[in-house]
CSV table of C-alpha atoms in Angstrom, one decimal:
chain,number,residue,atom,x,y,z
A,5,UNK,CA,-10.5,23.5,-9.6
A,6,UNK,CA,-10.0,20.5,-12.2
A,7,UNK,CA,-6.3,20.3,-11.0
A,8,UNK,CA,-7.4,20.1,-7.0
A,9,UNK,CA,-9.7,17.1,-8.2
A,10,UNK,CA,-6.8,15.5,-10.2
A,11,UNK,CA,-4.3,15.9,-7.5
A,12,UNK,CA,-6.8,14.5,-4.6
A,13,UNK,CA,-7.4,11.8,-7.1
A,14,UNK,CA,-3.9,10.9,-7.3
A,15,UNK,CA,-3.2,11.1,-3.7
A,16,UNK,CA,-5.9,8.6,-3.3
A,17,UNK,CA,-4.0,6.3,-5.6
A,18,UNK,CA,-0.8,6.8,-4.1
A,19,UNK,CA,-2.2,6.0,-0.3
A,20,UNK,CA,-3.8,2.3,-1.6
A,21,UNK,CA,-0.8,1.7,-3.6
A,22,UNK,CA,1.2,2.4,-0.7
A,23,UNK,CA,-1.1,0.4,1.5
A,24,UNK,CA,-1.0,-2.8,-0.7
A,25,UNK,CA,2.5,-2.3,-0.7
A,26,UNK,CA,2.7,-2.1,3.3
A,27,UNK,CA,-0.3,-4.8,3.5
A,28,UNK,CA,1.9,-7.3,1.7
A,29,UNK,CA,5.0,-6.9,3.1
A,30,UNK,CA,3.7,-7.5,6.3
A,31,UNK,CA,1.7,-10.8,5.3
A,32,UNK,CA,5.3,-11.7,3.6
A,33,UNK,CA,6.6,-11.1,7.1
A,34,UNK,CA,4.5,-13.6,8.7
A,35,UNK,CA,5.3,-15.9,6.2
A,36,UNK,CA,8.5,-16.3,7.1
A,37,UNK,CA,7.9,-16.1,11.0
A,38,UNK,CA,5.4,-18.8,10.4
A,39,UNK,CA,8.4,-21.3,8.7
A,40,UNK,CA,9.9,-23.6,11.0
A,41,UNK,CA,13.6,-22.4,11.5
């Protein structure tokens, strides 16, 4: 039971780290779309 919490725990973290990760490459993305050419 305490290694089903620990692993749903982790998945958690995984998923946000993996947002944040996908969240900031698109806003660095748009960054450059946004420069002038």
């Amino acid at each position: 039971m305490k290694i089903n919490l620990f692993c749903e725990k982790e998945k958690v973290i995984v998923i946000s780290m993996l947002e944040s990760v996908f969240i900031n490459e698109i806003a660095y993305k748009n960054r450059l779309d946004s420069l002038p050419h």
